[in-house]
PDB file of C-alpha atoms in Angstrom:
ATOM      1  CA  ALA W 908     -15.338  -9.661   2.977  1.00  0.00           C
ATOM      2  CA  GLN W 909     -12.554  -7.308   4.565  1.00  0.00           C
ATOM      3  CA  SER W 910     -12.891  -3.473   4.246  1.00  0.00           C
ATOM      4  CA  VAL W 911     -11.694  -0.882   6.011  1.00  0.00           C
ATOM      5  CA  ALA W 912     -13.530   2.581   5.702  1.00  0.00           C
ATOM      6  CA  GLN W 913     -12.424   5.999   5.649  1.00  0.00           C
ATOM      7  CA  PRO W 914     -15.136   8.835   6.293  1.00  0.00           C
ATOM      8  CA  GLU W 915     -12.973  11.841   5.868  1.00  0.00           C
ATOM      9  CA  ASP W 916     -11.794  12.468   1.875  1.00  0.00           C
ATOM     10  CA  GLN W 917      -9.734  15.514   3.581  1.00  0.00           C
ATOM     11  CA  VAL W 918      -8.734  16.172   7.514  1.00  0.00           C
ATOM     12  CA  ASN W 919      -7.976  20.370   7.684  1.00  0.00           C
ATOM     13  CA  VAL W 920      -5.808  21.354  11.354  1.00  0.00           C
ATOM     14  CA  ALA W 921      -3.929  24.055  12.408  1.00  0.00           C
ATOM     15  CA  GLU W 922      -0.310  23.107  12.837  1.00  0.00           C
ATOM     16  CA  GLY W 923       0.179  22.114  16.730  1.00  0.00           C
ATOM     17  CA  ASN W 924      -2.866  21.017  17.498  1.00  0.00           C
ATOM     18  CA  PRO W 925      -4.069  17.524  18.199  1.00  0.00           C
ATOM     19  CA  LEU W 926      -4.805  15.464  14.279  1.00  0.00           C
ATOM     20  CA  THR W 927      -7.350  11.824  14.397  1.00  0.00           C
ATOM     21  CA  VAL W 928      -7.751  10.040  11.357  1.00  0.00           C
ATOM     22  CA  LYS W 929     -10.244   8.058  11.333  1.00  0.00           C
ATOM     23  CA  CYS W 930     -10.304   4.381  10.199  1.00  0.00           C
ATOM     24  CA  THR W 931     -13.042   1.589  10.660  1.00  0.00           C
ATOM     25  CA  TYR W 932     -12.595  -2.724   9.739  1.00  0.00           C
ATOM     26  CA  SER W 933     -14.970  -5.128   8.656  1.00  0.00           C
ATOM     27  CA  VAL W 934     -13.213  -9.111   8.869  1.00  0.00           C
ATOM     28  CA  SER W 935     -13.848 -12.062  10.030  1.00  0.00           C
ATOM     29  CA  GLY W 936     -11.344 -12.636  12.126  1.00  0.00           C
ATOM     30  CA  ASN W 937      -8.532 -10.901  14.028  1.00  0.00           C
ATOM     31  CA  PRO W 938      -7.148  -7.973  12.158  1.00  0.00           C
ATOM     32  CA  TYR W 939      -4.050  -7.396  11.043  1.00  0.00           C
ATOM     33  CA  LEU W 940      -3.799  -3.780  11.168  1.00  0.00           C
ATOM     34  CA  PHE W 941      -1.823  -1.121   9.027  1.00  0.00           C
ATOM     35  CA  TRP W 942      -1.474   3.243   8.850  1.00  0.00           C
ATOM     36  CA  TYR W 943       0.637   4.052   6.090  1.00  0.00           C
ATOM     37  CA  VAL W 944       1.126   7.312   4.263  1.00  0.00           C
ATOM     38  CA  GLN W 945       1.783   8.743   1.390  1.00  0.00           C
ATOM     39  CA  TYR W 946       3.468  11.937  -0.631  1.00  0.00           C
ATOM     40  CA  PRO W 947       3.045  13.196  -4.103  1.00  0.00           C
ATOM     41  CA  ASN W 948       4.167  10.964  -6.608  1.00  0.00           C
ATOM     42  CA  ARG W 949       5.821   8.290  -4.175  1.00  0.00           C
ATOM     43  CA  GLY W 950       4.938   5.175  -2.658  1.00  0.00           C
ATOM     44  CA  LEU W 951       3.642   3.614   0.847  1.00  0.00           C
ATOM     45  CA  GLN W 952       5.421   4.122   3.389  1.00  0.00           C
ATOM     46  CA  PHE W 953       4.904   2.366   6.525  1.00  0.00           C
ATOM     47  CA  LEU W 954       3.707   4.098   9.892  1.00  0.00           C
ATOM     48  CA  LEU W 955       2.718   1.585  12.032  1.00  0.00           C
ATOM     49  CA  LYS W 956       0.854  -1.893  12.935  1.00  0.00           C
ATOM     50  CA  TYR W 957      -1.027  -3.938  15.116  1.00  0.00           C
ATOM     51  CA  ILE W 958      -1.063  -6.992  15.176  1.00  0.00           C
ATOM     52  CA  THR W 959      -1.468  -8.685  18.849  1.00  0.00           C
ATOM     53  CA  GLY W 960      -1.089  -7.086  22.774  1.00  0.00           C
ATOM     54  CA  ASP W 961      -1.511  -3.448  23.865  1.00  0.00           C
ATOM     55  CA  ASN W 962      -4.090  -1.663  22.232  1.00  0.00           C
ATOM     56  CA  LEU W 963      -2.209   1.818  21.453  1.00  0.00           C
ATOM     57  CA  VAL W 964       0.758   1.408  19.047  1.00  0.00           C
ATOM     58  CA  LYS W 965       3.417   3.577  18.917  1.00  0.00           C
ATOM     59  CA  GLY W 966       4.797   4.369  15.209  1.00  0.00           C
ATOM     60  CA  SER W 967       7.080   6.442  13.045  1.00  0.00           C
ATOM     61  CA  TYR W 968       7.080  10.356  12.701  1.00  0.00           C
ATOM     62  CA  GLY W 969       5.055  10.428  16.805  1.00  0.00           C
ATOM     63  CA  PHE W 970       1.743   8.533  15.294  1.00  0.00           C
ATOM     64  CA  GLU W 971       0.376   6.749  17.268  1.00  0.00           C
ATOM     65  CA  ALA W 972      -2.872   4.671  16.491  1.00  0.00           C
ATOM     66  CA  GLU W 973      -5.529   2.956  19.228  1.00  0.00           C
ATOM     67  CA  PHE W 974      -7.038  -0.112  17.867  1.00  0.00           C
ATOM     68  CA  ASN W 975     -10.675  -0.511  19.846  1.00  0.00           C
ATOM     69  CA  LYS W 976     -11.979  -3.935  18.962  1.00  0.00           C
ATOM     70  CA  SER W 977     -15.542  -2.710  20.088  1.00  0.00           C
ATOM     71  CA  GLN W 978     -16.096   0.492  17.970  1.00  0.00           C
ATOM     72  CA  THR W 979     -13.937  -2.027  15.299  1.00  0.00           C
ATOM     73  CA  SER W 980     -11.736   1.333  14.403  1.00  0.00           C
ATOM     74  CA  PHE W 981      -7.840   2.183  14.263  1.00  0.00           C
ATOM     75  CA  HIS W 982      -7.775   5.988  14.589  1.00  0.00           C
ATOM     76  CA  LEU W 983      -4.129   7.029  13.899  1.00  0.00           C
ATOM     77  CA  LYS W 984      -3.021  10.050  15.723  1.00  0.00           C
ATOM     78  CA  LYS W 985      -0.717  12.912  16.826  1.00  0.00           C
ATOM     79  CA  PRO W 986      -0.688  14.786  19.785  1.00  0.00           C
ATOM     80  CA  SER W 987       0.981  18.325  18.106  1.00  0.00           C
ATOM     81  CA  ALA W 988       0.736  18.044  13.426  1.00  0.00           C
ATOM     82  CA  LEU W 989       3.400  19.705  11.659  1.00  0.00           C
ATOM     83  CA  VAL W 990       3.272  21.408   8.326  1.00  0.00           C
ATOM     84  CA  SER W 991       5.232  18.114   6.847  1.00  0.00           C
ATOM     85  CA  ASP W 992       3.087  15.849   8.285  1.00  0.00           C
ATOM     86  CA  SER W 993       0.739  17.135   5.012  1.00  0.00           C
ATOM     87  CA  ALA W 994       0.004  13.701   2.965  1.00  0.00           C
ATOM     88  CA  LEU W 995      -2.281  11.328   2.187  1.00  0.00           C
ATOM     89  CA  TYR W 996      -3.007   8.388   4.982  1.00  0.00           C
ATOM     90  CA  PHE W 997      -4.315   5.163   4.176  1.00  0.00           C
ATOM     91  CA  CYS W 998      -5.639   2.583   6.865  1.00  0.00           C
ATOM     92  CA  ALA W 999      -5.246  -1.127   6.009  1.00  0.00           C
ATOM     93  CA  VAL W1000      -6.308  -4.616   7.470  1.00  0.00           C
ATOM     94  CA  ARG W1001      -5.668  -7.464   6.815  1.00  0.00           C
ATOM     95  CA  ASP W1002      -7.469 -11.042   8.129  1.00  0.00           C
ATOM     96  CA  HIS W1003      -4.881 -13.045   9.377  1.00  0.00           C
ATOM     97  CA  LEU W1004      -6.773 -16.339  10.026  1.00  0.00           C
ATOM     98  CA  ASN W1005      -4.794 -16.591   6.178  1.00  0.00           C
ATOM     99  CA  TYR W1006      -1.604 -15.233   7.363  1.00  0.00           C
ATOM    100  CA  GLY W1007       1.253 -17.174   6.106  1.00  0.00           C
ATOM    101  CA  GLY W1008      -0.202 -17.870   2.917  1.00  0.00           C
ATOM    102  CA  ALA W1009       0.625 -15.696  -0.266  1.00  0.00           C
ATOM    103  CA  THR W1010      -2.996 -14.947  -1.203  1.00  0.00           C
ATOM    104  CA  ASN W1011      -2.467 -12.286   2.123  1.00  0.00           C
ATOM    105  CA  LYS W1012      -3.294  -9.248   0.502  1.00  0.00           C
ATOM    106  CA  LEU W1013      -3.700  -5.666   2.058  1.00  0.00           C
ATOM    107  CA  ILE W1014      -7.347  -3.928   1.261  1.00  0.00           C
ATOM    108  CA  PHE W1015      -6.609  -0.155   1.567  1.00  0.00           C
ATOM    109  CA  GLY W1016      -9.256   2.304   2.840  1.00  0.00           C
ATOM    110  CA  THR W1017      -9.481   4.785   0.306  1.00  0.00           C
ATOM    111  CA  GLY W1018      -7.750   7.464   1.445  1.00  0.00           C
ATOM    112  CA  THR W1019      -7.235  10.851   4.304  1.00  0.00           C
ATOM    113  CA  LEU W1020      -5.623  13.799   2.652  1.00  0.00           C
ATOM    114  CA  LEU W1021      -4.101  15.467   5.808  1.00  0.00           C
ATOM    115  CA  ALA W1022      -3.675  19.127   5.524  1.00  0.00           C
ATOM    116  CA  VAL W1023      -1.884  20.995   8.164  1.00  0.00           C
ATOM    117  CA  GLN W1024      -2.025  25.062   8.212  1.00  0.00           C
ATOM    118  CA  PRO W1025       1.053  26.544   9.462  1.00  0.00           C
TER     119      PRO W1025
ATOM    120  CA  GLY Y 605      15.339  -2.423   6.943  1.00  0.00           C
ATOM    121  CA  ALA Y 606      12.668  -3.904   4.134  1.00  0.00           C
ATOM    122  CA  VAL Y 607      13.768  -1.605   1.265  1.00  0.00           C
ATOM    123  CA  VAL Y 608      12.119  -2.558  -2.707  1.00  0.00           C
ATOM    124  CA  SER Y 609      13.333  -0.077  -5.571  1.00  0.00           C
ATOM    125  CA  GLN Y 610      10.872   0.339  -8.028  1.00  0.00           C
ATOM    126  CA  HIS Y 611      11.893   1.167 -11.727  1.00  0.00           C
ATOM    127  CA  PRO Y 612      11.273   3.148 -13.786  1.00  0.00           C
ATOM    128  CA  SER Y 613       9.852   6.454 -11.354  1.00  0.00           C
ATOM    129  CA  ARG Y 614       8.885   8.138 -14.723  1.00  0.00           C
ATOM    130  CA  VAL Y 615       8.269   6.990 -18.537  1.00  0.00           C
ATOM    131  CA  ILE Y 616       6.179   8.810 -20.758  1.00  0.00           C
ATOM    132  CA  CYS Y 617       5.557   5.778 -23.978  1.00  0.00           C
ATOM    133  CA  LYS Y 618       3.758   6.023 -27.162  1.00  0.00           C
ATOM    134  CA  SER Y 619       0.069   5.269 -27.630  1.00  0.00           C
ATOM    135  CA  GLY Y 620       0.756   1.096 -29.162  1.00  0.00           C
ATOM    136  CA  THR Y 621       4.261   0.524 -27.230  1.00  0.00           C
ATOM    137  CA  SER Y 622       5.231  -2.225 -23.967  1.00  0.00           C
ATOM    138  CA  VAL Y 623       6.162  -0.329 -20.878  1.00  0.00           C
ATOM    139  CA  LYS Y 624       8.660  -3.082 -18.434  1.00  0.00           C
ATOM    140  CA  ILE Y 625       7.883  -1.937 -14.740  1.00  0.00           C
ATOM    141  CA  GLU Y 626      10.463  -3.701 -12.339  1.00  0.00           C
ATOM    142  CA  CYS Y 627      10.547  -4.051  -8.587  1.00  0.00           C
ATOM    143  CA  ARG Y 628      13.565  -5.069  -6.526  1.00  0.00           C
ATOM    144  CA  SER Y 629      13.368  -6.278  -2.880  1.00  0.00           C
ATOM    145  CA  LEU Y 630      17.512  -4.970  -2.361  1.00  0.00           C
ATOM    146  CA  ASP Y 631      18.496  -6.478   1.281  1.00  0.00           C
ATOM    147  CA  PHE Y 632      15.399  -9.187   1.749  1.00  0.00           C
ATOM    148  CA  GLN Y 633      13.600 -12.361  -0.151  1.00  0.00           C
ATOM    149  CA  ALA Y 634      10.207 -12.134  -1.251  1.00  0.00           C
ATOM    150  CA  THR Y 635       7.987 -14.628  -2.918  1.00  0.00           C
ATOM    151  CA  THR Y 636       5.546 -12.812  -3.201  1.00  0.00           C
ATOM    152  CA  MET Y 637       5.133  -8.637  -4.271  1.00  0.00           C
ATOM    153  CA  PHE Y 638       1.780  -6.972  -4.716  1.00  0.00           C
ATOM    154  CA  TRP Y 639       1.193  -4.855  -7.424  1.00  0.00           C
ATOM    155  CA  TYR Y 640      -0.798  -1.874  -7.246  1.00  0.00           C
ATOM    156  CA  ARG Y 641      -2.768   0.869  -9.339  1.00  0.00           C
ATOM    157  CA  GLN Y 642      -3.180   4.194  -8.214  1.00  0.00           C
ATOM    158  CA  PHE Y 643      -5.689   7.186 -10.161  1.00  0.00           C
ATOM    159  CA  PRO Y 644      -5.420  10.499  -8.744  1.00  0.00           C
ATOM    160  CA  LYS Y 645      -7.053  11.222  -5.674  1.00  0.00           C
ATOM    161  CA  GLN Y 646      -7.978   7.489  -5.229  1.00  0.00           C
ATOM    162  CA  SER Y 647      -6.707   4.399  -3.271  1.00  0.00           C
ATOM    163  CA  LEU Y 648      -4.825   1.840  -4.263  1.00  0.00           C
ATOM    164  CA  MET Y 649      -5.780  -0.761  -6.767  1.00  0.00           C
ATOM    165  CA  LEU Y 650      -4.413  -4.770  -6.235  1.00  0.00           C
ATOM    166  CA  MET Y 651      -3.772  -5.751  -9.413  1.00  0.00           C
ATOM    167  CA  ALA Y 652      -1.777  -9.083  -9.314  1.00  0.00           C
ATOM    168  CA  THR Y 653      -0.042 -11.321  -6.954  1.00  0.00           C
ATOM    169  CA  SER Y 654       2.790 -12.443  -8.485  1.00  0.00           C
ATOM    170  CA  ASN Y 655       4.363 -15.827  -7.060  1.00  0.00           C
ATOM    171  CA  GLU Y 656       7.661 -16.557  -8.105  1.00  0.00           C
ATOM    172  CA  GLY Y 657       8.125 -19.270  -9.430  1.00  0.00           C
ATOM    173  CA  SER Y 658       4.365 -19.687 -10.947  1.00  0.00           C
ATOM    174  CA  LYS Y 659       1.743 -18.134 -12.681  1.00  0.00           C
ATOM    175  CA  ALA Y 660       0.570 -13.868 -10.857  1.00  0.00           C
ATOM    176  CA  THR Y 661      -3.074 -14.457  -9.785  1.00  0.00           C
ATOM    177  CA  TYR Y 662      -4.789 -10.974 -11.029  1.00  0.00           C
ATOM    178  CA  GLU Y 663      -7.316  -8.936  -9.196  1.00  0.00           C
ATOM    179  CA  GLN Y 664     -11.004  -9.842 -10.630  1.00  0.00           C
ATOM    180  CA  GLY Y 665     -11.715  -7.153 -14.333  1.00  0.00           C
ATOM    181  CA  VAL Y 666      -7.495  -7.244 -14.883  1.00  0.00           C
ATOM    182  CA  GLU Y 667      -6.813  -8.535 -17.844  1.00  0.00           C
ATOM    183  CA  LYS Y 668      -3.952 -10.899 -17.457  1.00  0.00           C
ATOM    184  CA  ASP Y 669      -2.797 -10.331 -21.201  1.00  0.00           C
ATOM    185  CA  LYS Y 670      -2.739  -6.472 -20.763  1.00  0.00           C
ATOM    186  CA  PHE Y 671      -1.064  -6.709 -17.351  1.00  0.00           C
ATOM    187  CA  LEU Y 672       1.893  -9.633 -17.390  1.00  0.00           C
ATOM    188  CA  ILE Y 673       3.759 -10.175 -14.707  1.00  0.00           C
ATOM    189  CA  ASN Y 674       7.039 -12.315 -14.601  1.00  0.00           C
ATOM    190  CA  HIS Y 675       7.988 -13.382 -11.036  1.00  0.00           C
ATOM    191  CA  ALA Y 676      11.591 -14.872 -11.922  1.00  0.00           C
ATOM    192  CA  SER Y 677      13.213 -15.172  -9.349  1.00  0.00           C
ATOM    193  CA  LEU Y 678      13.217 -14.355  -5.289  1.00  0.00           C
ATOM    194  CA  THR Y 679      13.963 -10.702  -5.107  1.00  0.00           C
ATOM    195  CA  LEU Y 680      12.762  -9.008  -8.952  1.00  0.00           C
ATOM    196  CA  SER Y 681       9.346  -9.114  -9.900  1.00  0.00           C
ATOM    197  CA  THR Y 682       8.316  -6.992 -12.982  1.00  0.00           C
ATOM    198  CA  LEU Y 683       4.719  -5.960 -14.773  1.00  0.00           C
ATOM    199  CA  THR Y 684       5.127  -5.209 -18.174  1.00  0.00           C
ATOM    200  CA  VAL Y 685       2.032  -3.686 -20.229  1.00  0.00           C
ATOM    201  CA  THR Y 686       1.443  -4.571 -23.412  1.00  0.00           C
ATOM    202  CA  SER Y 687       0.152  -2.349 -26.241  1.00  0.00           C
ATOM    203  CA  ALA Y 688      -0.151   0.519 -23.468  1.00  0.00           C
ATOM    204  CA  HIS Y 689      -3.141   3.072 -24.174  1.00  0.00           C
ATOM    205  CA  PRO Y 690      -4.319   6.445 -23.068  1.00  0.00           C
ATOM    206  CA  GLU Y 691      -6.390   5.053 -20.631  1.00  0.00           C
ATOM    207  CA  ASP Y 692      -3.282   3.013 -18.970  1.00  0.00           C
ATOM    208  CA  SER Y 693      -1.629   6.479 -17.465  1.00  0.00           C
ATOM    209  CA  SER Y 694      -1.855   5.903 -14.164  1.00  0.00           C
ATOM    210  CA  PHE Y 695       0.760   5.791 -10.957  1.00  0.00           C
ATOM    211  CA  TYR Y 696       1.919   2.175 -10.484  1.00  0.00           C
ATOM    212  CA  ILE Y 697       2.818   0.847  -6.790  1.00  0.00           C
ATOM    213  CA  CYS Y 698       4.695  -2.671  -6.534  1.00  0.00           C
ATOM    214  CA  SER Y 699       5.570  -4.175  -2.251  1.00  0.00           C
ATOM    215  CA  ALA Y 700       6.830  -6.605  -1.190  1.00  0.00           C
ATOM    216  CA  HIS Y 701       7.753  -8.406   2.340  1.00  0.00           C
ATOM    217  CA  PRO Y 702       9.972 -11.038   3.274  1.00  0.00           C
ATOM    218  CA  LEU Y 703       9.645 -14.154   3.411  1.00  0.00           C
ATOM    219  CA  GLN Y 704      10.612 -14.584   6.795  1.00  0.00           C
ATOM    220  CA  ASP Y 705       8.585 -11.904   8.187  1.00  0.00           C
ATOM    221  CA  ARG Y 706       5.806 -12.722   6.673  1.00  0.00           C
ATOM    222  CA  GLY Y 707       4.669  -9.084   7.389  1.00  0.00           C
ATOM    223  CA  ALA Y 708       4.660  -8.918  11.065  1.00  0.00           C
ATOM    224  CA  ASN Y 709       7.089  -7.122  11.637  1.00  0.00           C
ATOM    225  CA  TYR Y 710       7.717  -4.668   8.640  1.00  0.00           C
ATOM    226  CA  GLY Y 711       4.154  -5.067   7.020  1.00  0.00           C
ATOM    227  CA  TYR Y 712       4.506  -4.388   3.979  1.00  0.00           C
ATOM    228  CA  THR Y 713       7.205  -2.194   1.487  1.00  0.00           C
ATOM    229  CA  PHE Y 714       7.001  -0.237  -0.899  1.00  0.00           C
ATOM    230  CA  GLY Y 715       8.280   0.391  -3.569  1.00  0.00           C
ATOM    231  CA  SER Y 716       8.591   4.440  -4.795  1.00  0.00           C
ATOM    232  CA  GLY Y 717       5.607   3.777  -7.612  1.00  0.00           C
ATOM    233  CA  THR Y 718       6.016   4.034 -11.607  1.00  0.00           C
ATOM    234  CA  ARG Y 719       4.136   7.324 -13.185  1.00  0.00           C
ATOM    235  CA  LEU Y 720       3.130   5.697 -16.374  1.00  0.00           C
ATOM    236  CA  THR Y 721       1.900   8.091 -18.755  1.00  0.00           C
ATOM    237  CA  VAL Y 722       0.428   7.093 -22.720  1.00  0.00           C
ATOM    238  CA  VAL Y 723       0.463   9.328 -25.020  1.00  0.00           C
TER     239      VAL Y 723
END
């Protein structure tokens, strides 16, 4: 069964410092991996994805993530955090063996609240 | 880029009444839309997969008679919470992706969510 784990409920970081939000996954085939951000009372905004190719993926707002197959991880990173980055971050996975069918569901992690202090 | 519009953003209703939430893909067609429920400080729980022109596929434990889903066209899916009760109060979010793209480029696009409060 597919699953995603975000081991940290909350990450605190000072503005200007690098940030990392952790994510590990478990799928039966090759994964499609996603990161989304959610601001209070809003839907999810797409940040970046890994489908295939380079392990380092660059996304919106200066975020990037590194796909590590041996560690089954897809950690979200940013070199210099901003106060405006404070939000709830979700990692998600989809098994691409089912790609193209109506059963393509995204499986979400439990979310990590990022708090950036001024 | 792909845009999904969800309405209403907030709704307060009396216990026992029904509430309809709309999810529209504004600039693309979607044969499949997804409905999620999110409790405070928790992750998204997939409720059902809405398929255009056919019955929705519900996740285990989700009452299909309670949460009616209709996907009448390639751009519109609706979720109706029937005979709502306070325990149905939650944040409901829909998502979709372009038919042609199948999620490869855009992932899934999400609506802005609906905060339902049943009093």
